[in-house]
Tab-separated table of C-alpha atoms in Angstrom:
chain	number	residue	atom	x	y	z
G	295	MET	CA	6.051	-6.765	0.131
G	296	SER	CA	9.280	-7.028	2.064
G	297	ALA	CA	9.294	-10.360	3.885
G	298	LYS	CA	12.443	-9.593	5.866
G	299	THR	CA	11.817	-6.356	7.698
G	300	SER	CA	8.426	-4.853	6.884
G	301	ILE	CA	4.761	-5.653	6.955
G	302	LEU	CA	3.979	-2.764	4.619
G	303	ARG	CA	6.096	-1.009	2.002
G	304	VAL	CA	4.973	2.575	1.411
G	305	TYR	CA	5.948	4.645	-1.621
G	306	MET	CA	6.004	8.382	-0.879
G	307	ALA	CA	4.850	10.200	-4.018
G	308	GLY	CA	5.274	13.964	-4.148
G	309	PRO	CA	7.164	16.888	-5.669
G	310	LEU	CA	10.922	16.686	-5.115
G	311	PHE	CA	12.431	19.454	-7.181
G	312	THR	CA	13.146	22.304	-4.758
G	313	ALA	CA	15.256	22.290	-1.610
G	314	ALA	CA	12.136	22.991	0.466
G	315	GLU	CA	10.275	20.049	-1.073
G	316	ARG	CA	13.168	17.668	-0.478
G	317	ILE	CA	13.601	18.761	3.134
G	318	PHE	CA	9.885	18.350	3.781
G	319	ASN	CA	9.864	14.881	2.192
G	320	SER	CA	12.824	13.731	4.271
G	321	ASP	CA	11.440	15.184	7.498
G	322	LEU	CA	8.061	13.544	6.954
G	323	ARG	CA	9.666	10.190	6.140
G	324	ASP	CA	11.803	10.407	9.301
G	325	ALA	CA	8.772	11.287	11.434
G	326	LEU	CA	6.748	8.411	9.997
G	327	ALA	CA	9.642	5.996	10.470
G	328	ARG	CA	9.799	6.919	14.160
G	329	LEU	CA	6.074	6.282	14.554
G	330	LEU	CA	6.002	3.119	12.414
G	331	PRO	CA	9.481	1.557	12.622
G	332	GLU	CA	8.267	-1.754	11.173
G	333	VAL	CA	7.064	-0.096	7.945
G	334	GLU	CA	9.425	0.610	5.042
G	335	PHE	CA	9.037	4.086	3.537
G	336	VAL	CA	10.459	4.513	0.032
G	337	LEU	CA	11.494	8.075	-0.740
G	338	PRO	CA	12.007	8.460	-4.510
G	339	GLN	CA	14.437	11.366	-4.169
G	340	GLU	CA	16.797	8.954	-2.418
G	341	ALA	CA	15.944	5.871	-4.446
G	342	SER	CA	16.314	7.505	-7.862
G	343	ASP	CA	18.825	10.342	-7.479
G	344	ALA	CA	21.713	8.098	-8.490
G	345	LEU	CA	20.073	7.761	-11.919
G	346	LEU	CA	20.140	11.482	-12.698
G	347	PRO	CA	20.381	13.097	-15.227
G	348	ASP	CA	18.774	10.143	-17.066
G	349	LEU	CA	15.140	11.163	-16.583
G	350	GLU	CA	13.786	8.174	-18.506
G	351	ALA	CA	15.576	5.874	-16.074
G	352	VAL	CA	14.255	7.902	-13.132
G	353	ALA	CA	10.676	7.559	-14.405
G	354	ALA	CA	11.095	3.818	-14.943
G	355	ASP	CA	12.536	3.456	-11.447
G	356	CYS	CA	9.605	5.330	-9.903
G	357	PHE	CA	7.094	3.153	-11.751
G	358	GLU	CA	8.892	0.052	-10.523
G	359	HIS	CA	8.801	1.271	-6.916
G	360	VAL	CA	5.052	1.861	-7.230
G	361	ARG	CA	4.643	-1.682	-8.557
G	362	GLU	CA	6.598	-3.097	-5.623
G	363	CYS	CA	4.901	-1.102	-2.878
G	364	ASP	CA	1.838	-2.078	-0.869
G	365	LEU	CA	0.560	1.448	-0.417
G	366	VAL	CA	1.126	4.864	-2.007
G	367	LEU	CA	1.253	7.969	0.179
G	368	ALA	CA	0.732	10.989	-2.078
G	369	ASN	CA	1.496	14.640	-1.338
G	370	LEU	CA	-1.332	16.575	-3.017
G	371	ASP	CA	-0.263	20.088	-1.977
G	372	GLY	CA	-0.415	23.005	-4.399
G	373	PRO	CA	-3.139	24.851	-6.310
G	374	ASP	CA	-3.055	21.744	-8.492
G	375	ALA	CA	-1.199	18.622	-7.383
G	376	ASP	CA	2.223	17.864	-8.894
G	377	SER	CA	1.785	16.225	-12.317
G	378	GLY	CA	4.257	13.408	-11.673
G	379	THR	CA	2.535	12.602	-8.400
G	380	CYS	CA	-0.812	12.454	-10.213
G	381	VAL	CA	0.640	9.983	-12.720
G	382	GLU	CA	1.944	7.799	-9.880
G	383	VAL	CA	-1.434	7.933	-8.129
G	384	GLY	CA	-3.229	6.923	-11.328
G	385	PHE	CA	-0.727	4.141	-11.946
G	386	ALA	CA	-1.192	2.866	-8.393
G	387	ILE	CA	-4.977	2.943	-8.760
G	388	GLY	CA	-4.693	0.898	-11.951
G	389	LEU	CA	-2.613	-1.674	-10.078
G	390	GLY	CA	-5.172	-1.864	-7.278
G	391	LYS	CA	-2.896	-0.267	-4.682
G	392	HIS	CA	-4.301	1.476	-1.641
G	393	VAL	CA	-3.658	5.224	-1.995
G	394	ILE	CA	-3.634	7.711	0.869
G	395	GLY	CA	-3.460	11.333	-0.230
G	396	PHE	CA	-2.549	14.127	2.141
G	397	ARG	CA	-2.759	17.875	1.943
G	398	THR	CA	-1.282	20.604	4.130
G	399	ASP	CA	-2.262	23.315	1.641
G	400	PHE	CA	-5.350	25.106	2.980
G	401	ARG	CA	-6.417	26.554	-0.378
G	402	ALA	CA	-9.773	25.345	-1.658
G	403	GLY	CA	-10.247	22.972	-4.565
G	404	GLU	CA	-13.066	20.982	-6.118
G	405	VAL	CA	-13.333	18.356	-3.360
G	406	ASP	CA	-11.298	18.396	-0.143
G	407	GLY	CA	-8.876	20.819	-1.803
G	408	VAL	CA	-8.070	18.698	-4.857
G	409	ASN	CA	-9.385	17.738	-8.273
G	410	ALA	CA	-12.411	15.429	-8.022
G	411	MET	CA	-10.634	12.669	-9.972
G	412	LEU	CA	-7.816	12.679	-7.430
G	413	ARG	CA	-10.140	12.875	-4.454
G	414	TYR	CA	-12.254	9.944	-5.518
G	415	GLY	CA	-9.312	8.039	-6.934
G	416	CYS	CA	-7.560	8.017	-3.565
G	417	ASN	CA	-8.926	5.644	-0.971
G	418	GLU	CA	-8.684	8.373	1.637
G	419	ILE	CA	-7.406	11.911	2.160
G	420	VAL	CA	-5.614	13.250	5.236
G	421	SER	CA	-6.156	16.978	5.700
G	422	ALA	CA	-3.664	18.793	7.934
G	423	PRO	CA	-3.653	22.554	7.169
G	424	SER	CA	-0.208	24.080	7.495
G	425	PHE	CA	-1.388	26.697	9.988
G	426	SER	CA	-2.796	24.098	12.395
G	427	GLY	CA	0.277	22.096	13.354
G	428	GLY	CA	3.740	20.847	12.487
G	429	ILE	CA	5.138	17.861	10.685
G	430	MET	CA	4.712	15.510	13.647
G	431	GLU	CA	0.985	16.250	13.759
G	432	LEU	CA	0.774	15.397	10.061
G	433	ALA	CA	2.847	12.246	10.568
G	434	ARG	CA	0.619	11.091	13.425
G	435	ALA	CA	-2.511	11.545	11.315
G	436	ILE	CA	-0.967	9.577	8.443
G	437	ALA	CA	0.443	6.898	10.765
G	438	GLU	CA	-3.016	6.367	12.225
G	439	ARG	CA	-4.397	5.646	8.748
G	440	ILE	CA	-1.514	3.333	7.849
G	441	GLY	CA	-1.864	1.598	11.204
G	442	ARG	CA	-5.363	0.467	10.266
G	443	LEU	CA	-3.938	-1.389	7.268
G	444	LYS	CA	-1.045	-3.161	8.906
G	445	ALA	CA	-1.239	-6.931	9.093
G	446	PRO	CA	-0.577	-8.574	12.462
G	447	MET	CA	3.106	-8.723	13.312
G	448	SER	CA	4.716	-12.127	13.079
G	449	PRO	CA	8.032	-13.360	14.527
G	450	GLU	CA	8.842	-15.016	11.187
G	451	PRO	CA	8.953	-13.614	7.658
G	452	THR	CA	5.503	-13.438	6.092
G	453	GLU	CA	3.870	-12.859	2.746
G	454	ILE	CA	0.379	-11.879	1.654
G	455	VAL	CA	-2.015	-14.272	-0.086
G	456	ARG	CA	-5.391	-13.381	-1.552
G	457	TYR	CA	-7.965	-15.808	-2.882
G	458	ARG	CA	-11.672	-16.223	-3.586
G	459	LEU	CA	-13.652	-19.231	-2.398
G	460	ALA	CA	-15.908	-20.628	-5.104
G	461	GLY	CA	-18.905	-20.878	-2.794
G	462	ASP	CA	-18.156	-17.638	-1.003
G	463	GLY	CA	-17.660	-14.981	-3.674
G	464	ASP	CA	-15.579	-12.670	-1.483
G	465	ASP	CA	-11.857	-12.030	-1.819
G	466	ARG	CA	-10.006	-12.852	1.371
G	467	THR	CA	-6.544	-11.799	2.496
G	468	TYR	CA	-4.230	-13.920	4.633
G	469	VAL	CA	-0.778	-13.463	6.119
G	470	ILE	CA	1.182	-16.714	5.856
G	471	PRO	CA	4.767	-17.767	6.574
G	472	VAL	CA	7.144	-17.324	3.651
G	473	GLY	CA	7.640	-20.546	1.724
G	474	ARG	CA	4.156	-21.957	2.362
G	475	GLY	CA	2.475	-20.272	-0.606
G	476	ARG	CA	2.117	-23.424	-2.707
G	477	GLU	CA	0.833	-25.404	0.255
G	478	PHE	CA	-1.709	-22.703	1.013
G	479	ALA	CA	-2.716	-22.512	-2.645
G	480	ALA	CA	-3.458	-26.242	-2.645
G	481	ILE	CA	-5.630	-25.828	0.445
G	482	CYS	CA	-7.513	-22.938	-1.175
G	483	GLU	CA	-8.034	-24.976	-4.324
G	484	ALA	CA	-9.354	-27.916	-2.290
G	485	ILE	CA	-11.789	-25.631	-0.459
G	486	SER	CA	-13.027	-24.197	-3.746
G	487	LYS	CA	-13.465	-27.684	-5.230
G	488	PHE	CA	-15.435	-28.725	-2.166
G	489	TRP	CA	-17.847	-25.829	-2.503
G	490	ASP	CA	-18.104	-26.441	-6.239
G	491	GLY	CA	-19.339	-29.929	-5.437
G	492	GLY	CA	-16.199	-31.683	-6.519
G	493	MET	CA	-15.454	-33.221	-3.117
G	494	THR	CA	-17.379	-35.082	-0.442
G	495	GLY	CA	-17.020	-35.225	3.314
G	496	ASP	CA	-15.888	-32.368	5.509
G	497	PRO	CA	-14.461	-29.249	3.839
G	498	PRO	CA	-10.728	-28.594	4.245
G	499	GLU	CA	-9.894	-26.043	6.926
G	500	ILE	CA	-7.655	-22.996	6.784
G	501	PRO	CA	-4.514	-23.842	8.799
G	502	GLU	CA	-3.722	-22.020	12.034
G	503	TRP	CA	-0.557	-20.506	10.531
G	504	ALA	CA	-2.677	-18.552	8.021
G	505	VAL	CA	-4.019	-15.395	9.666
G	506	GLU	CA	-6.926	-13.633	7.968
G	507	VAL	CA	-6.602	-9.839	7.860
G	508	GLU	CA	-8.693	-7.002	6.519
G	509	ASN	CA	-7.804	-6.577	2.851
G	510	PRO	CA	-5.722	-3.379	2.619
G	511	PHE	CA	-5.298	-3.596	-1.124
G	512	GLY	CA	-8.721	-2.417	-2.183
G	513	ARG	CA	-9.864	-2.576	-5.719
G	514	LEU	CA	-8.452	-5.706	-7.319
G	515	THR	CA	-10.548	-8.850	-7.427
G	516	PHE	CA	-9.144	-12.293	-8.003
G	517	SER	CA	-10.844	-15.347	-9.438
G	518	ASP	CA	-8.141	-17.567	-7.998
G	519	TRP	CA	-5.455	-17.510	-5.297
G	520	ARG	CA	-2.420	-15.363	-5.766
G	521	VAL	CA	0.778	-14.968	-3.735
G	522	GLU	CA	2.149	-11.441	-3.551
G	523	ASP	CA	5.912	-11.013	-4.068
């Protein structure tokens, strides 16, 4: 997660081989950036083009961007979604990333226009048939979904921390100021020890500078605290 300029970093997975595909990708990124200026949108055709024609380097670069992102936005258009996009979606799922798929293609598929593995692998699907509106309508629908996941804005750089209380059993997600990760980890550990019976007196409290947010990262579970880069 970018601590300097963005609350969320979004990787835009999709086909990028034809002129039409590249124009669409750029136009959608620009529309989303206007609607969500505080979010960083990573467009692989811009991030990786300098590596061409070394396709192995391009693939490695795309995998690294997926690792670094907070959310994957996947273009699932076509009678069957682009194979590279499917790999990126599967990779993101394996990493526990939140995946939003979208489809402007109005042709039918197994479930919501796509393969069942894709449909149920993605956390959610945005359907915006090409005959029903333009790119801004699509961008607004996607921005609304992303907006639900954004952490509260902070005037200072922040990072994400997730942990599980021993006596609680639920993963929790907090936004904290950058540089306070170790301090927060110690507090989390003290809380867990208290609930494990290793401490007496009043339980430690979560500090005011740690803001709990709805976990946008989905599938991963953690047995201990972890600070996201």
